[in-house]
């Protein structure tokens, strides 16, 4: 044993102590509270997505003639194909939910304030990346929703003033859905977005390490308790527990509510009722409420406002002299999000 | 129980305590290995190609088309050349053999050499007799015969079981 | 929460995760087992036909698509296997390196389907083309059309009609059900059919002169006589001398057993005023149950055995042809289970001799002698009863057959035999000419037995009361009393006026004898009080 350790130490000159020192960052006590693990959850789910995504990519073929058949093959023929596809689909749903909850937690605890404004913006990019993955992901199945979802999304891009047409052509690889579209979606979904996400996640986590986790004190904690606990192994165990709970949840969902396969994409018939995945309900309803260009521009404006929120918030606080102003705005925004989502979910058309 | 101060007993207690403190760690490792191990095992079985289930029985020919001692060339839908020969005098499946034209050595195509009464593989000079037994070259050294396809007779028809898997179909 | 607790929790969750995966594994096994029964059919284009399919996929994609959905495609039977011909076949031609023929005959099918072909050849279906001497054929070729072409009598705007094909009604009416004689064009404009070719045992033509005079196009492909091809009549008389067309029921190119099992298939021909079997079936409880339950009748089953694969309702095929749990093999001779033939004016029991001909001898010993090599109506009825008794008790079936026999005998005795003897008397006494359909009474008699009489008997045979009575016996009676008898008496009267008193008296005596019978006495007596 000792000789093997020695053999490796000679070739990889990092001592265990150094490694422990590097990773073993003290973690503030409030992270013992479970809802502060919402940042680790999407990270864990992202890993699940990479693993299951690679598995699915082994059997997926990104051409209009073969895509649907290959998804059918995965779902119906390959051993456990239905299970991995189910996990991939449900992990996507949970990941988006977790990212939103994580962002809400950061928002309501005002953890984005100075000096963490940049990390908030990276977080925003990760949110958009996650949504982009969700969108391109369901385009790949090549069922009716995939085709019409992509078509509708491209035409939404088209209504952006000045460079809308450019966006649409970039997205579809042509004036309308054509034989190049699917491979674009696939490369975005399986290569571009994941790579960007990995880089951003690295920066996101590096920022946390550099700036340290925002510390919170809760009134019910004893004053004399040490304010920190060690990352390894204590917090790691917490994350492992969360990972296992998520795996259980995913397994349960994948086998009880398996990912099904709708009718194959048919460019000649738009389905009677067409709805995107739930996480786009808000936008979908918004687009129904307002006319094309205004709706698109307002969504763009809202996203821009979210990006620069740390500075907007600071400005608002200065102007209104109300420290709680962001909380109130947040509550209104959350109610609006939930309201629009529920409205869209309940509406028949 | 009575010998409380016995040194061996004390050591045993210590060992037991050591074991008890290690138990959750071992359990944790076992639980993680069991769960994630199975998960990746399933991923392995997802990736491992399933045994071909594309085998099917096809009509080869009418029995009348292959007289005793004669051979009938059959090509499978996947493009495989098969030689069906009537070796017996009867009309049951045992009276026929269907030989693959793929050399069992390294997968080249054998062809029939009428003048030498043998199948010949041009890659490494392997030869096979009329019934597919290896007679020369590497196949003989390794005792690899030509692959025989299952045959069955129904009425006056000869059926052959072939694999349909191919890139072209 | 201390570290030890966390470790224990991780252990428990790890085991739970493992358990959930075992559940997934169980689900996967279940799924595999379930799918084992419904493996998707593998379709392969046999190497022998790959070039045919390649081209015909674009030139006639329907044909290849139909073939792809066939059992033939599954079993590696391609185009060449059926269409292959010998160079000496009259209608063969070279098509991209293969010698083929357009028409696939039962002789071709019999290369593999030996039993089916033999059964079919023994059936009345195979004889469907032999209608040349029948009344129906006379109607189509002479009364409705003309045996030779004739000139049009005024122009048809937009179409240059130079002659009228008098056979058109026979070609498209009669022969598309009954089957016609497939013919090739002669170089001199005539037609060459099986009679000219005189095929031998192998179906190859022996008349070299006829073969030499076949008209061929630039590619050497023989030209078919357009009146005789396309034709999928069930009794088609083919150039190779074989009788029938398997595609009449099985539809090319998917040769679907499923379709042949459904009544709509038989309904191409077995319908209409003279033999509305399809409509009768639809009216019966059998047809009603079929319409309701056909989706669950397992019509795709390989064996389709009544009592095992399905029992919801019978179709035409169920009773007349298909396998059941007692008679385990399907028969391609639908007459096997029929005990009465209701086709002729007077119904006959299906006691047949070795050649399948109905035995007309009256002497019981002679009948028994002939029957010993043939098949009795009792045997036929027993095999039908084997079908019935899957759903009905023996007593119930006996009761039905008693009702059916009584009905047929009533029709025979009260109307058919008397009607026939009156028509025969008129003809033997020259009160009507030997030519059919030139006198009104001949049409009357034809309506009586060929339309109304058959409707009545078929209605009774397949449990459709409205056809048995209102479309059947009611109209038979009306035709008999209100038309046949008055028209016969009018002919007698005319003959008497013309001075042919002996002949008139002879026929009148027969009419009087019939009307004096107790079953007809009500008409002259009229004593029976009628309900209001």
XYZ file of N, CA, C and O in Angstrom, chain A residues 32 34 75-80 82-83 233-235 237-238 240-241 244-245 247-248 251 255, chain C residues 1-3 6-7 9-11 13-14 16-17 20-21 23-25 27-28 31-32 35 40:
184
model
N -26.100 24.690 6.835
C -26.678 23.463 7.386
C -28.188 23.446 7.179
O -28.841 22.433 7.324
N -31.301 23.312 4.892
C -31.399 22.605 3.618
C -31.683 23.523 2.441
O -31.232 23.294 1.334
N -36.488 4.762 -26.703
C -37.602 4.598 -25.772
C -38.127 3.173 -25.750
O -38.521 2.670 -24.702
N -38.160 2.528 -26.915
C -38.859 1.243 -26.970
C -37.947 0.031 -27.086
O -38.348 -1.071 -26.742
N -36.741 0.217 -27.610
C -35.953 -0.983 -27.870
C -34.705 -1.120 -26.999
O -34.487 -2.164 -26.409
N -33.890 -0.059 -26.931
C -32.644 -0.169 -26.176
C -32.939 -0.524 -24.719
O -33.924 -0.051 -24.162
N -32.092 -1.380 -24.120
C -32.367 -1.720 -22.725
C -32.186 -0.483 -21.852
O -31.198 0.232 -21.993
N -33.161 -0.263 -20.995
C -33.199 0.882 -20.066
C -33.215 2.227 -20.791
O -33.079 3.271 -20.164
N -35.699 3.786 -22.081
C -36.819 4.578 -21.560
C -36.453 5.207 -20.223
O -36.839 6.334 -19.927
N -35.664 4.458 -19.420
C -35.312 4.946 -18.087
C -34.373 6.143 -18.195
O -34.592 7.187 -17.573
N -15.601 16.529 5.563
C -16.603 15.850 4.748
C -18.029 16.325 5.013
O -18.942 15.847 4.377
N -18.180 17.241 5.969
C -19.524 17.508 6.473
C -20.460 18.007 5.376
O -21.509 17.427 5.113
N -20.055 19.105 4.696
C -20.952 19.642 3.700
C -21.067 18.713 2.495
O -22.125 18.593 1.870
N -21.105 15.537 2.581
C -22.126 14.531 2.914
C -23.519 15.078 2.655
O -24.393 14.391 2.132
N -23.705 16.335 3.029
C -25.006 16.951 2.785
C -25.341 16.899 1.289
O -26.441 16.516 0.891
N -24.104 14.865 -0.913
C -24.314 13.468 -1.324
C -25.735 13.029 -0.993
O -26.404 12.367 -1.790
N -26.199 13.455 0.188
C -27.582 13.116 0.574
C -28.555 13.721 -0.420
O -29.474 13.058 -0.919
N -28.538 11.755 -3.620
C -29.261 10.490 -3.550
C -30.767 10.723 -3.549
O -31.519 9.992 -4.203
N -31.203 11.755 -2.806
C -32.638 12.054 -2.784
C -33.108 12.397 -4.204
O -34.151 11.933 -4.660
N -31.703 11.376 -7.016
C -31.711 10.160 -7.825
C -32.976 9.352 -7.561
O -33.584 8.815 -8.484
N -33.344 9.258 -6.287
C -34.566 8.526 -5.935
C -35.776 9.170 -6.597
O -36.611 8.498 -7.200
N -35.661 8.568 -10.363
C -36.022 7.186 -10.684
C -37.520 6.990 -10.563
O -38.147 6.355 -11.407
N -39.953 6.218 -13.824
C -40.680 4.962 -14.018
C -42.179 5.119 -13.828
O -42.940 4.337 -14.378
N -27.100 17.938 12.917
C -26.920 16.576 12.423
C -25.425 16.257 12.389
O -24.680 16.963 11.733
N -25.023 15.227 13.128
C -23.590 14.966 13.115
C -23.192 14.052 11.964
O -24.040 13.534 11.229
N -21.886 13.906 11.790
C -21.378 13.185 10.628
C -21.845 11.746 10.590
O -22.171 11.218 9.526
N -25.251 11.473 9.262
C -25.240 11.681 7.816
C -24.794 10.429 7.083
O -25.356 10.058 6.065
N -23.763 9.783 7.652
C -23.277 8.558 6.999
C -24.383 7.512 6.947
O -24.585 6.862 5.918
N -27.562 8.053 7.043
C -28.585 8.484 6.085
C -28.140 8.169 4.654
O -28.911 7.670 3.837
N -26.856 8.445 4.390
C -26.339 8.143 3.041
C -26.460 6.665 2.752
O -26.879 6.258 1.666
N -26.135 5.837 3.756
C -26.264 4.393 3.594
C -27.702 4.021 3.242
O -27.979 3.316 2.273
N -30.133 5.931 2.086
C -30.555 6.451 0.781
C -29.923 5.668 -0.363
O -30.564 5.412 -1.386
N -28.650 5.283 -0.175
C -27.972 4.489 -1.202
C -28.719 3.192 -1.439
O -28.960 2.790 -2.586
N -31.858 2.670 -0.751
C -33.148 3.010 -1.350
C -32.992 3.244 -2.853
O -33.819 2.803 -3.655
N -31.900 3.924 -3.217
C -31.624 4.171 -4.636
C -31.447 2.841 -5.364
O -32.021 2.607 -6.433
N -34.718 1.289 -5.831
C -35.494 1.904 -6.905
C -34.990 1.431 -8.259
O -35.767 1.231 -9.195
N -33.677 1.207 -8.355
C -33.129 0.708 -9.617
C -33.545 -0.735 -9.863
O -33.791 -1.139 -11.001
N -36.328 -1.883 -9.001
C -37.703 -1.721 -9.476
C -37.694 -1.410 -10.968
O -38.489 -1.950 -11.746
N -36.761 -0.518 -11.358
C -36.632 -0.162 -12.777
C -36.263 -1.400 -13.584
O -36.791 -1.635 -14.675
N -35.381 -2.222 -13.004
C -34.966 -3.440 -13.687
C -36.150 -4.376 -13.889
O -36.330 -4.950 -14.960
N -39.235 -3.486 -14.068
C -40.088 -2.861 -15.078
C -39.568 -3.180 -16.485
O -40.336 -3.466 -17.398
N -38.238 -3.123 -16.621
C -37.610 -3.400 -17.909
C -37.863 -4.854 -18.328
O -38.192 -5.132 -19.471
N -41.394 -5.252 -19.429
C -41.574 -4.648 -20.745
C -41.062 -5.598 -21.835
O -41.700 -5.803 -22.852
N -39.890 -6.184 -21.566
C -39.307 -7.109 -22.544
C -40.237 -8.293 -22.772
O -40.459 -8.705 -23.891
N -43.137 -7.316 -24.786
C -42.809 -7.073 -26.185
C -42.456 -8.346 -26.929
O -42.566 -8.392 -28.155
N -41.968 -6.552 -33.755
C -42.307 -5.928 -35.023
C -41.865 -6.838 -36.160
O -40.844 -7.494 -36.086
